[in-house]
Amino acid sequence: MPIRKVMKANEAAAWAAKLAKPKVIAAFPITPSTLVPEKISEFVADGELDAEFIKVESEHSAISACVGASAAGVRTFTATASQGLALMHEILFIAAGMRLPIVIAVGNRALSAPINIWNDWQDTISERDTGWLQFYAENNQEALDLILIAFKVAEDERVLLPAMVGFDAFILTHTVEPVEIPDQELVDEFLGEYVPKHAYLDPAKPITQGALGFPAHYMEARYGVWEANEAAKKVIDEAFAEFEKKFGRKYQKIEEYRTEDADIIFVTMGSLAGTLKEYVDHLREKGLKVGAAKITVYRPFPVEEVRELAKKAKVLALLEKNVTFSVGGALFQDFSRALVNVEDKPKIVDFILGLGGRDVTFKDLDEALEISKKALAGEEFEEVNWIGLRKEIL
Amino acid sequence: MAVRKPPITTREYWAPGHAACAGCGCATALKLATKAFSEAMEEKFGDPNAFAVAQATGCMEVVSAVFPYTAWKAPWVHVAFENAAAAASGVEAAWKKLGRKGKILAIGGDGGTADIGLQALSGMLERWHNVVYLMYDNEAYMNTGIQRSSSTPYGAWTTTSPPGKYSIGEDKPKKWVALIAAAHQIPYVATASIGNPFDFIRKMKKAAKVDGPAFVQVQCTCPTGWKSPLEKGVEIARLAIETGVWPLFEIENGDIWNIKIQAPGGGAKVKREGGRVVAIEFKKPIEEYLKLQGRFKHLFKQPEAIDVMREQIKAMWKVLGVDVILPKPEE
């Protein structure tokens, strides 16, 4: 029987790792995800997880050791955040290019400067072009579930790409919620044992991994990562369906909330989706036709689902905790790409908010709503809006 | 007719067909190192193939693994420039969990080891991974075209330490990574040279057989970067030993007070106290080593710079606990 425990997202991530039974974990402590390696250390120390835990001297070495272990053919896991993920940046490309299904749990945190340990998504968003799959959790249960799903998808032969699962710093990493821990036997059935077919360092079958690719081959290797990202879309749907069947919790690449007959649909990711659903309820009570949508899978970007969503609204209002200079937020860029050749598309308004852990309140969302209403009314509107900015200290 | 057993296995792990330059001393080093490793694995585990290689980006990596070809007959992985030690840590951990017998060989050049990869190396040694780290030291960044590294010796020309009106060439003494490795108190540290291949083979085998981390720093010549004759690599490396430029030693379990210095040959007089080398009087002047290499050519116009080099070499030997006499060439 599954058990329910009250825990932080960091603990949920550690539990997911325990359930997935990786053979090698390499990690370096970083706020806010430090509790993940701490908890895993306890599991290993108590013999509850039979894994080698390499206490590396940096995140760069953490991911490098994961690449080494994954290249040797074992399931591999690590956790990090912010600067730590940025330090891994170089090797993230390599893990994807070598098609190694490593999974990273990321406590989403802002990047320096100024140094800031609180939540936004700039760390993982900045890694969107590495080739890694990206999932975002709304709550602690999702943090656990999505890590299991990430392993399933990453290791699928049609995909073979590394995956990261983000959950918001402090809002989730340090907040306790009830989380259902699935049965080990069911997880074992769901994931199966990882049997590498392309990456192993076996003296009986010597292979060369990580070779030099001349111009004659490099582009094809990158295309392989592109193709695998595309293939992952179907594999993710299958994994979600199987997960729902086994564990009873439903996931979708884009989860919609009260989008029926909506004029304005707010779109966001991570824990902000929880706030947003409350906000939509609050507006619906007032008779406003608004809905919410949550991006659970950010890479591969769910282009088809975005096009379906776009059919339902006159305005798509994107709420983003990241900045892409000259663009707005990264979602704005992604939505623009998905809809650029679509006729009768809704207007898209972009909102940058909650950076560096700033609270996102109903008041902030009211501000976004007013601008979205202008767009709905056909009035002039700013495409990119910084919400909650303290103009008095600028 | 009696058939003599070859001094080392005829098995190849670094196979012909690689793209290294003619006369590459590092190719020789890798070839010997893997052969020695294989012999050690055979003796220790009964399986000559019981090893995998994790290699840093560098000249020996790019010439040996040009997709879709490979010169490697051992399981081999390359990740990046600065992380051979970290990647090897991961491979070793995975092998442990897979219950696979054998040992991991990590390989990096001087840039990937002494500079950008030093942190990962220290981490790997400190965590006591069962890995032999082989630093092939050709004393500059040869992969990107001969830029100085912290392992480049004093006075050497490189493209980023060019001699000029205000420059003697490289103006810092060489960083001795073997001593840094020894500070981790690991089971085995050694320096070696392609100028003494039997000693190098012995040390690689010893390194491969210890339980825990080991570090071997092998000097290997680079005709391209050293501007030296293609056919004189081994001779030049041998001269480095015989003139005192390249000390050969072993340190076990971090016991630097019991450093084992090897006699250099070349007519040098070695003084021992209680079996320990305490003084060496070299007979061959360092000029004999320097003059075969274009990278030191400019020094012969400024002999005082060669005297500075002599003082630095003496200071380095002092750290090893040995007083040396380095002769000047006869007029």
XYZ file of C-alpha atoms in Angstrom:
725
model
C 0.000 0.000 0.000
C 1.302 3.470 -0.778
C 2.055 5.502 2.320
C 1.443 9.203 2.840
C 4.024 11.333 4.567
C 4.313 15.044 5.151
C 7.487 16.227 3.481
C 9.336 18.965 1.627
C 9.866 18.774 -2.141
C 13.553 18.075 -1.490
C 12.602 14.991 0.495
C 10.122 14.018 -2.193
C 12.940 14.212 -4.741
C 15.154 12.052 -2.529
C 12.312 9.541 -2.149
C 11.866 9.490 -5.918
C 15.572 8.761 -6.286
C 15.327 5.983 -3.709
C 12.363 4.438 -5.506
C 14.108 4.657 -8.885
C 17.124 2.770 -7.461
C 19.948 4.554 -9.241
C 23.287 2.779 -8.911
C 25.343 5.968 -8.814
C 24.488 9.365 -7.344
C 26.984 12.218 -7.396
C 26.057 15.510 -5.789
C 27.350 18.685 -4.213
C 25.304 20.640 -1.672
C 23.700 23.889 -2.802
C 20.844 25.893 -1.367
C 17.927 25.232 -1.733
C 18.389 21.619 -2.854
C 20.950 20.544 -0.201
C 18.414 18.368 1.561
C 18.208 16.102 -1.490
C 21.779 14.742 -1.174
C 21.467 14.839 2.632
C 18.393 12.651 2.578
C 19.923 10.339 -0.029
C 23.036 10.064 2.204
C 20.757 8.842 4.986
C 19.066 6.304 2.723
C 22.470 4.990 1.665
C 23.832 5.051 5.216
C 20.847 3.057 6.465
C 21.100 0.543 3.646
C 17.706 1.585 2.254
C 19.290 2.533 -1.045
C 22.006 0.316 -2.510
C 23.950 2.936 -4.467
C 27.372 4.506 -4.694
C 27.051 8.090 -3.524
C 30.021 10.152 -4.731
C 30.449 13.255 -2.581
C 32.092 15.345 -5.248
C 33.978 18.613 -4.874
C 31.771 20.640 -7.242
C 28.675 20.476 -9.401
C 30.901 20.319 -12.451
C 32.372 17.106 -11.103
C 28.917 15.912 -9.990
C 27.580 15.927 -13.510
C 30.929 14.709 -14.904
C 30.815 11.714 -12.564
C 27.197 11.121 -13.599
C 28.279 11.133 -17.238
C 31.063 8.657 -16.419
C 28.682 6.395 -14.502
C 25.938 6.624 -17.109
C 28.478 5.930 -19.857
C 29.417 2.832 -17.861
C 25.796 1.749 -18.107
C 24.043 2.427 -14.798
C 21.046 4.540 -13.750
C 22.372 7.843 -12.427
C 20.906 10.749 -10.467
C 21.971 14.127 -9.084
C 20.390 17.267 -7.631
C 21.340 20.909 -7.847
C 20.116 24.491 -8.235
C 21.007 27.853 -9.702
C 24.781 28.454 -9.736
C 25.321 24.730 -9.420
C 23.324 24.039 -12.558
C 25.147 26.886 -14.286
C 28.462 25.279 -13.305
C 27.222 22.060 -14.928
C 26.271 23.902 -18.111
C 29.154 22.698 -20.275
C 28.605 19.070 -19.341
C 24.824 19.257 -19.844
C 25.405 19.544 -23.588
C 27.790 16.593 -23.415
C 25.314 14.402 -21.496
C 22.651 15.149 -24.107
C 25.025 14.705 -27.054
C 26.201 11.380 -25.662
C 22.530 10.418 -25.167
C 22.894 9.512 -21.502
C 19.611 9.277 -19.545
C 20.774 11.046 -16.375
C 18.097 12.692 -14.205
C 18.672 15.906 -12.238
C 16.350 17.326 -9.599
C 16.590 21.108 -9.576
C 15.393 23.403 -6.813
C 14.610 26.312 -9.124
C 16.515 29.365 -7.911
C 17.604 32.751 -9.269
C 21.109 33.332 -10.620
C 23.648 35.888 -9.366
C 24.307 38.812 -9.373
C 23.100 39.955 -6.942
C 23.401 36.650 -5.172
C 19.914 35.422 -4.387
C 18.900 32.022 -3.098
C 15.167 32.361 -3.717
C 12.901 31.156 -6.450
C 12.665 31.893 -10.098
C 13.213 29.679 -13.138
C 16.182 31.364 -14.736
C 18.510 28.456 -13.857
C 16.679 25.734 -15.771
C 15.334 28.084 -18.438
C 18.937 29.040 -19.240
C 19.610 25.364 -19.990
C 16.724 24.988 -22.414
C 19.020 24.595 -25.437
C 21.205 21.841 -24.005
C 18.979 19.060 -25.312
C 17.723 18.013 -21.853
C 14.071 17.245 -21.260
C 12.514 19.643 -18.735
C 9.609 19.036 -16.364
C 8.223 21.533 -13.830
C 6.404 20.499 -10.655
C 3.497 22.422 -9.155
C 3.734 20.754 -5.752
C 5.743 18.218 -3.797
C 3.751 15.249 -5.046
C 4.508 16.294 -8.606
C 8.211 16.647 -7.737
C 8.263 12.992 -6.732
C 6.095 11.733 -9.570
C 7.804 13.712 -12.318
C 11.240 12.396 -11.329
C 9.981 8.837 -11.763
C 8.392 9.793 -15.082
C 11.594 11.570 -16.121
C 13.591 8.351 -15.654
C 10.993 6.415 -17.630
C 11.082 8.804 -20.570
C 14.841 9.471 -20.494
C 15.664 5.772 -20.634
C 13.176 4.951 -23.384
C 15.082 3.721 -26.430
C 13.190 6.155 -28.638
C 14.470 9.043 -26.520
C 17.733 8.410 -24.624
C 18.122 11.960 -23.392
C 18.864 13.329 -19.935
C 16.047 15.024 -18.050
C 15.702 17.668 -15.359
C 12.780 18.167 -13.023
C 12.354 21.633 -11.518
C 10.533 22.537 -8.329
C 10.434 26.051 -6.919
C 13.007 27.063 -4.307
C 11.578 27.379 -0.779
C 7.996 27.597 -2.063
C 8.327 23.841 -2.573
C 11.836 22.763 -1.540
C 11.276 23.882 2.060
C 7.508 23.633 2.409
C 5.927 20.512 3.839
C 2.936 18.958 2.141
C 1.389 15.516 2.261
C 2.993 13.315 -0.372
C 2.006 9.824 -1.357
C 4.998 7.504 -1.648
C 4.196 4.857 -4.230
C 4.784 1.152 -3.667
C 8.291 0.043 -4.542
C 6.969 -2.961 -6.484
C 4.801 -0.726 -8.644
C 7.705 1.650 -9.284
C 9.884 -1.316 -10.186
C 7.213 -2.417 -12.659
C 6.852 1.109 -14.022
C 10.576 1.769 -14.501
C 12.063 -1.661 -14.918
C 15.796 -2.138 -14.633
C 17.933 0.120 -16.787
C 19.668 -2.006 -19.399
C 21.960 0.124 -21.554
C 22.124 -0.772 -25.204
C 24.373 2.023 -26.409
C 26.385 3.192 -23.392
C 28.502 0.756 -21.440
C 32.195 0.450 -20.668
C 32.579 -3.276 -20.798
C 36.031 -4.798 -21.452
C 34.284 -7.730 -23.121
C 32.727 -5.353 -25.667
C 35.004 -2.301 -25.864
C 33.412 0.801 -27.349
C 34.557 4.398 -27.751
C 32.251 7.045 -26.290
C 32.587 10.802 -26.601
C 34.597 10.855 -29.818
C 35.607 13.862 -31.869
C 32.986 14.774 -34.466
C 34.222 16.476 -37.584
C 31.920 18.768 -39.591
C 30.930 15.667 -41.563
C 29.200 14.190 -38.496
C 28.587 16.852 -35.838
C 25.403 18.194 -37.384
C 23.858 14.751 -37.597
C 24.600 14.195 -33.924
C 22.799 17.437 -33.050
C 19.931 16.408 -35.291
C 19.778 13.168 -33.354
C 19.177 15.197 -30.184
C 16.495 17.204 -32.029
C 14.779 14.048 -33.259
C 14.918 12.482 -29.806
C 13.284 15.600 -28.352
C 10.507 15.304 -30.926
C 10.137 11.576 -30.245
C 9.910 12.302 -26.526
C 6.522 14.011 -27.018
C 4.744 10.728 -27.702
C 6.821 8.815 -25.161
C 5.905 11.355 -22.470
C 2.187 10.944 -23.251
C 2.575 7.177 -22.975
C 4.491 7.488 -19.708
C 1.825 9.831 -18.298
C -0.902 7.387 -19.284
C 0.915 4.442 -17.754
C 1.657 6.432 -14.629
C -2.014 7.333 -14.253
C -3.021 3.716 -14.689
C -0.523 2.526 -12.082
C -0.610 5.317 -9.552
C -3.867 7.129 -10.233
C -2.434 10.576 -10.734
C -3.006 12.249 -14.085
C -0.392 14.355 -15.856
C -0.491 16.267 -19.111
C 2.105 18.331 -20.910
C -0.224 21.280 -20.517
C -2.805 21.012 -17.786
C -5.841 23.231 -18.270
C -8.027 24.663 -15.544
C -11.448 26.207 -16.254
C -10.453 27.094 -19.789
C -13.905 26.347 -21.161
C -15.411 29.508 -22.731
C -12.470 31.552 -21.392
C -11.574 34.833 -23.047
C -8.303 35.161 -21.199
C -6.144 32.170 -20.319
C -3.235 32.703 -17.961
C -0.326 30.365 -18.568
C 2.438 29.548 -16.134
C 4.672 26.816 -14.729
C 5.675 25.415 -11.355
C 4.132 26.375 -8.053
C 2.677 29.586 -9.433
C 0.070 27.378 -11.112
C -1.406 26.699 -7.668
C -1.806 30.399 -6.949
C -3.197 30.903 -10.410
C -5.939 28.295 -10.015
C -7.076 30.061 -6.841
C -7.025 33.331 -8.676
C -9.084 31.938 -11.550
C -11.678 30.623 -9.063
C -11.764 34.069 -7.517
C -12.348 35.746 -10.911
C -14.902 33.164 -12.018
C -16.899 33.987 -8.872
C -16.968 37.543 -10.141
C -18.207 36.274 -13.493
C -15.038 36.837 -15.480
C -14.342 34.351 -18.243
C -10.764 33.422 -17.404
C -8.863 30.161 -17.220
C -5.446 28.832 -16.360
C -2.971 26.535 -18.042
C 0.113 24.940 -16.535
C 3.112 23.878 -18.570
C 4.327 20.624 -17.004
C 6.626 19.692 -19.877
C 8.692 22.581 -21.135
C 11.221 20.633 -23.251
C 10.228 19.193 -25.605
C 8.010 22.228 -26.003
C 4.392 21.099 -26.447
C 3.750 23.000 -29.673
C 0.603 21.041 -30.612
C -0.953 21.477 -27.179
C -0.209 25.206 -27.276
C -2.014 25.433 -30.630
C -5.018 23.633 -29.131
C -4.956 25.967 -26.144
C -4.772 28.986 -28.435
C -8.070 27.971 -30.063
C -9.825 28.388 -26.740
C -8.859 31.967 -25.865
C -8.768 35.479 -27.235
C -5.830 36.415 -25.025
C -3.015 34.243 -23.701
C -1.384 35.895 -20.703
C 1.987 34.365 -19.878
C 3.279 34.582 -16.316
C 7.010 33.979 -16.256
C 9.745 33.919 -13.645
C 12.586 34.379 -16.092
C 13.966 36.902 -18.559
C 15.156 36.486 -22.121
C 16.624 39.820 -23.090
C 15.000 41.670 -25.987
C 12.219 39.059 -25.923
C 10.546 39.146 -22.531
C 10.239 35.697 -21.031
C 11.277 32.451 -22.644
C 7.642 31.270 -22.793
C 6.803 34.335 -24.875
C 9.382 33.220 -27.395
C 8.132 29.624 -27.332
C 4.468 30.618 -27.674
C 5.314 33.019 -30.485
C 7.089 30.195 -32.326
C 4.188 27.805 -31.791
C 1.614 30.287 -33.102
C 3.516 32.300 -35.687
C 1.903 30.634 -38.704
C -1.472 29.976 -37.104
C -4.416 32.020 -38.376
C -6.887 33.669 -35.979
C -4.449 33.387 -33.151
C -5.056 35.027 -29.803
C -3.113 38.028 -28.636
C -0.183 37.118 -26.416
C 0.771 39.297 -23.455
C 3.876 38.562 -21.469
C 4.384 39.165 -17.760
C 7.692 38.921 -15.946
C 7.163 38.562 -12.226
C 8.320 36.945 -9.031
C 12.035 37.119 -9.861
C 14.466 36.245 -7.077
C 11.735 34.964 -4.788
C 9.454 37.995 -4.830
C 5.978 36.937 -3.766
C 3.367 36.824 -6.499
C 0.109 38.066 -4.976
C -3.458 38.482 -6.234
C -2.622 42.206 -6.465
C 0.141 41.408 -8.964
C -2.209 39.153 -10.894
C -4.826 41.943 -10.891
C -2.243 44.150 -12.571
C -1.657 41.465 -15.209
C -5.419 41.060 -15.616
C -5.935 44.778 -16.319
C -3.314 44.735 -19.086
C -4.792 41.522 -20.503
C -8.251 43.128 -20.539
C -6.837 45.964 -22.665
C -5.541 43.399 -25.134
C -8.956 41.712 -25.084
C -10.706 45.008 -25.763
C -8.491 45.678 -28.761
C -6.767 48.582 -27.052
C -3.036 49.162 -27.224
C -1.034 47.084 -24.783
C 2.567 46.483 -23.859
C 3.755 43.076 -25.046
C 6.195 42.687 -22.172
C 5.286 43.817 -18.670
C 7.310 43.675 -15.473
C 4.833 43.121 -12.667
C 5.447 44.151 -9.072
C 8.502 46.181 -9.972
C 9.442 48.639 -7.203
C 9.764 51.676 -9.415
C 10.529 53.901 -6.407
C 13.947 52.274 -5.927
C 14.971 52.258 -9.551
C 66.003 -21.703 -31.786
C 65.260 -19.995 -28.523
C 62.544 -17.381 -28.667
C 62.879 -14.506 -26.277
C 59.749 -13.382 -24.495
C 59.018 -9.784 -25.456
C 59.657 -7.350 -22.585
C 56.030 -6.252 -22.745
C 52.859 -7.712 -24.161
C 52.271 -7.562 -27.881
C 48.610 -6.792 -27.218
C 47.655 -3.330 -28.408
C 45.121 -1.050 -26.734
C 46.232 2.168 -28.391
C 46.262 0.813 -31.872
C 47.939 1.922 -35.081
C 45.857 4.222 -37.231
C 45.645 7.127 -34.823
C 46.331 10.599 -36.128
C 49.209 11.687 -33.888
C 52.134 13.583 -35.412
C 55.193 11.683 -36.560
C 57.594 11.272 -33.665
C 54.935 11.913 -31.017
C 56.381 11.012 -27.625
C 52.959 11.022 -25.975
C 51.643 8.385 -28.370
C 54.536 6.209 -27.219
C 53.622 6.944 -23.611
C 49.971 5.947 -24.070
C 50.868 2.826 -25.969
C 53.272 1.705 -23.228
C 50.948 2.760 -20.423
C 48.019 0.705 -21.679
C 50.202 -2.306 -22.360
C 51.626 -2.088 -18.829
C 48.124 -1.657 -17.456
C 46.957 -4.736 -19.280
C 49.815 -6.810 -17.872
C 49.013 -5.608 -14.376
C 45.342 -6.524 -14.856
C 46.324 -9.960 -16.069
C 48.552 -10.477 -13.040
C 46.035 -9.056 -10.562
C 42.706 -10.241 -11.934
C 43.649 -12.870 -14.493
C 42.084 -10.733 -17.197
C 44.333 -8.506 -19.318
C 41.332 -6.490 -20.519
C 39.935 -5.636 -17.091
C 40.193 -1.883 -17.426
C 38.465 1.149 -18.922
C 39.905 4.509 -19.891
C 38.479 7.966 -19.149
C 40.370 10.629 -21.012
C 40.461 14.411 -20.926
C 40.191 16.557 -24.014
C 43.651 17.053 -25.415
C 45.931 16.142 -28.285
C 46.005 12.446 -27.392
C 42.223 12.396 -27.238
C 41.492 14.121 -30.524
C 44.019 12.045 -32.455
C 42.743 8.732 -31.118
C 38.964 9.051 -31.379
C 37.982 10.701 -34.636
C 34.439 9.510 -35.327
C 33.710 7.082 -36.990
C 37.150 5.660 -36.205
C 38.871 4.832 -32.962
C 42.391 3.870 -31.972
C 41.090 2.436 -28.690
C 40.760 -1.274 -28.162
C 39.832 -0.756 -24.521
C 36.452 0.627 -23.384
C 37.021 4.362 -23.532
C 35.122 7.523 -22.671
C 35.896 11.175 -23.161
C 33.748 13.872 -21.564
C 35.535 17.241 -21.461
C 38.830 18.999 -20.824
C 38.827 19.440 -17.056
C 36.973 16.401 -15.823
C 38.782 13.161 -16.693
C 39.255 12.519 -12.971
C 35.586 13.211 -12.185
C 34.345 11.116 -15.096
C 36.690 8.316 -13.997
C 35.208 8.594 -10.493
C 31.782 7.945 -11.990
C 32.977 5.015 -14.063
C 34.713 3.500 -11.053
C 31.580 3.894 -8.905
C 29.475 2.280 -11.630
C 31.889 -0.643 -11.971
C 31.788 -1.125 -8.231
C 27.983 -1.392 -8.335
C 28.106 -3.653 -11.375
C 30.541 -5.884 -9.513
C 32.987 -5.605 -12.382
C 36.585 -6.579 -11.668
C 39.274 -4.221 -12.842
C 40.610 -0.727 -12.671
C 40.010 2.624 -14.300
C 42.763 4.528 -16.072
C 42.253 8.282 -16.315
C 44.439 10.165 -18.767
C 45.032 13.888 -19.103
C 47.660 16.174 -20.559
C 49.466 18.809 -18.522
C 46.863 21.486 -19.271
C 43.941 19.234 -18.395
C 45.702 18.088 -15.234
C 47.933 20.849 -13.839
C 45.591 23.698 -14.761
C 41.910 23.387 -15.577
C 41.524 19.844 -14.214
C 43.478 20.188 -10.967
C 40.358 20.510 -8.806
C 38.713 17.424 -10.258
C 42.000 15.534 -9.854
C 42.276 16.549 -6.207
C 38.665 15.526 -5.581
C 39.172 12.153 -7.188
C 42.379 11.461 -5.224
C 40.928 12.671 -1.946
C 37.821 10.502 -2.339
C 40.111 7.518 -2.808
C 38.698 6.242 -6.069
C 40.346 3.115 -7.411
C 41.744 4.980 -10.409
C 45.215 5.488 -11.872
C 45.603 9.003 -13.203
C 48.227 9.280 -15.922
C 49.361 12.815 -16.682
C 51.200 12.907 -19.981
C 53.339 15.972 -19.685
C 54.456 17.543 -22.939
C 54.771 20.821 -21.104
C 52.317 23.015 -23.018
C 48.833 23.089 -24.528
C 49.685 21.221 -27.694
C 46.075 20.537 -28.688
C 45.373 24.206 -29.327
C 48.793 24.965 -30.759
C 51.558 25.292 -28.153
C 50.378 27.713 -25.452
C 52.072 27.719 -22.052
C 50.646 25.700 -19.179
C 51.659 25.786 -15.535
C 53.728 22.714 -16.394
C 55.762 24.570 -19.034
C 59.372 24.890 -17.813
C 61.173 28.150 -17.235
C 62.630 29.698 -20.360
C 60.558 27.738 -22.857
C 59.144 29.417 -25.900
C 55.449 28.908 -26.450
C 53.007 31.019 -28.439
C 51.823 32.658 -25.215
C 55.275 32.884 -23.640
C 57.212 34.266 -26.577
C 60.731 35.533 -25.920
C 61.137 39.208 -26.739
C 62.779 42.412 -25.653
C 61.057 42.158 -22.263
C 60.555 38.418 -22.085
C 62.782 35.398 -21.601
C 59.990 33.087 -22.680
C 58.101 31.305 -19.899
C 59.135 33.160 -16.749
C 57.774 30.872 -14.009
C 59.196 27.593 -12.752
C 57.316 24.417 -13.600
C 54.466 23.330 -11.337
C 55.155 19.818 -9.995
C 51.777 18.140 -9.973
C 53.235 14.837 -8.753
C 54.085 16.522 -5.456
C 50.597 18.004 -5.218
C 49.200 14.524 -5.818
C 51.508 13.110 -3.127
C 50.111 15.620 -0.632
C 46.850 13.636 -0.805
C 48.733 10.772 0.878
C 47.539 8.349 -1.764
C 49.075 4.880 -2.154
C 51.308 5.641 -5.101
C 52.792 8.618 -6.949
C 55.556 8.498 -9.529
C 57.246 10.482 -12.227
C 58.339 8.680 -15.350
C 59.703 9.317 -18.797
C 59.573 7.821 -22.249
C 63.377 8.178 -22.020
C 63.302 5.219 -19.617
C 60.489 3.000 -20.898
C 61.214 0.018 -18.662
C 61.018 2.199 -15.587
C 57.776 3.705 -16.906
C 56.281 0.259 -17.523
C 57.283 -0.874 -14.038
C 55.678 2.174 -12.477
C 52.466 1.899 -14.481
C 52.133 -1.718 -13.419
C 52.778 -0.811 -9.815
C 50.233 2.004 -10.007
C 47.668 -0.300 -11.581
C 48.102 -2.921 -8.883
C 47.696 -0.752 -5.795
C 44.279 -0.578 -4.172
C 43.165 3.023 -4.263
C 44.239 6.056 -6.250
C 47.610 6.430 -7.966
C 49.172 9.211 -9.987
C 51.889 8.938 -12.615
C 53.365 11.952 -14.382
C 55.233 10.963 -17.522
C 57.322 13.416 -19.481
C 56.831 12.871 -23.174
C 58.336 14.804 -25.998
C 56.431 16.790 -28.608
C 58.431 17.461 -31.781
C 55.865 20.009 -32.920
C 55.748 22.018 -29.715
C 59.348 21.545 -28.717
C 60.654 22.180 -32.207
C 62.811 19.099 -31.973
C 63.859 16.464 -34.512
C 61.184 13.807 -35.047
C 63.571 10.917 -34.457
C 65.155 12.268 -31.274
C 62.212 12.097 -28.862
C 63.490 9.275 -26.685
C 67.031 10.690 -26.761
C 65.802 14.107 -25.616
C 63.680 12.568 -22.863
C 66.681 10.539 -21.733
C 68.827 13.685 -21.659
C 66.210 15.362 -19.451
C 66.844 12.605 -16.907
C 70.626 12.580 -17.307
C 71.044 16.349 -16.973
C 68.805 16.701 -13.909
C 65.945 18.494 -15.655
C 63.497 15.621 -15.117
C 63.766 13.783 -11.790
C 62.480 10.231 -11.582
C 60.973 9.332 -8.248
C 58.302 7.382 -6.425
C 56.335 8.331 -3.327
C 54.255 5.728 -1.541
C 51.420 6.506 0.859
C 52.272 10.204 0.796
C 55.520 9.564 2.645
C 57.536 12.404 1.149
C 60.296 11.768 3.726
C 60.842 8.431 2.094
C 60.852 9.600 -1.500
C 62.561 7.088 -3.770
C 64.829 8.913 -6.186
C 66.164 6.953 -9.118
C 69.759 7.256 -10.239
C 69.750 9.334 -13.419
C 72.516 7.621 -15.408
C 74.608 9.571 -17.891
C 77.679 9.273 -15.678
C 76.081 11.094 -12.755
C 77.574 10.343 -9.329
C 74.962 9.436 -6.774
C 75.559 9.736 -3.039
C 73.358 7.682 -0.750
C 72.828 7.720 2.999
C 71.050 4.707 4.396
C 69.924 3.728 0.918
C 68.441 7.149 0.326
C 69.757 9.419 -2.434
C 70.962 12.631 -0.817
C 73.171 14.136 -3.513
C 73.716 13.815 -7.240
C 76.569 15.230 -9.209
C 75.386 15.399 -12.795
C 78.016 15.124 -15.485
C 76.022 16.303 -18.457
C 75.155 20.002 -18.532
C 71.502 20.927 -19.085
C 72.602 22.630 -22.302
C 72.861 19.158 -23.862
C 69.126 18.752 -23.264
C 68.235 22.307 -24.240
C 70.195 22.519 -27.485
C 68.170 19.793 -29.211
C 64.979 21.817 -28.844
C 64.004 24.925 -30.764
C 61.834 26.056 -27.843
C 65.016 26.887 -25.881
C 67.032 28.251 -28.813
C 66.792 31.887 -27.689
C 68.339 31.060 -24.305
C 71.732 30.419 -25.877
C 71.937 34.133 -26.652
C 71.359 34.835 -22.957
C 73.396 32.257 -21.018
C 72.491 33.982 -17.731
C 68.949 32.719 -18.297
C 70.289 29.179 -18.433
C 72.008 29.870 -15.098
C 68.645 30.930 -13.677
C 67.260 27.647 -14.940
C 70.098 25.774 -13.204
C 69.236 27.488 -9.921
C 65.574 26.580 -10.315
C 66.406 22.965 -11.004
C 68.596 22.882 -7.891
C 65.753 24.361 -5.860
C 63.367 21.739 -7.228
C 65.773 18.916 -6.252
C 66.113 20.516 -2.830
C 62.385 20.046 -2.361
C 62.963 16.373 -3.186
C 65.672 16.298 -0.491
C 68.612 16.023 -2.856
C 71.596 18.366 -3.268
C 72.641 18.472 -6.883
C 75.610 19.780 -8.783
C 74.736 20.894 -12.287
C 77.807 21.461 -14.422
C 78.236 24.231 -16.938
C 79.357 23.127 -20.390
C 83.082 23.093 -20.942
C 84.312 26.153 -22.748
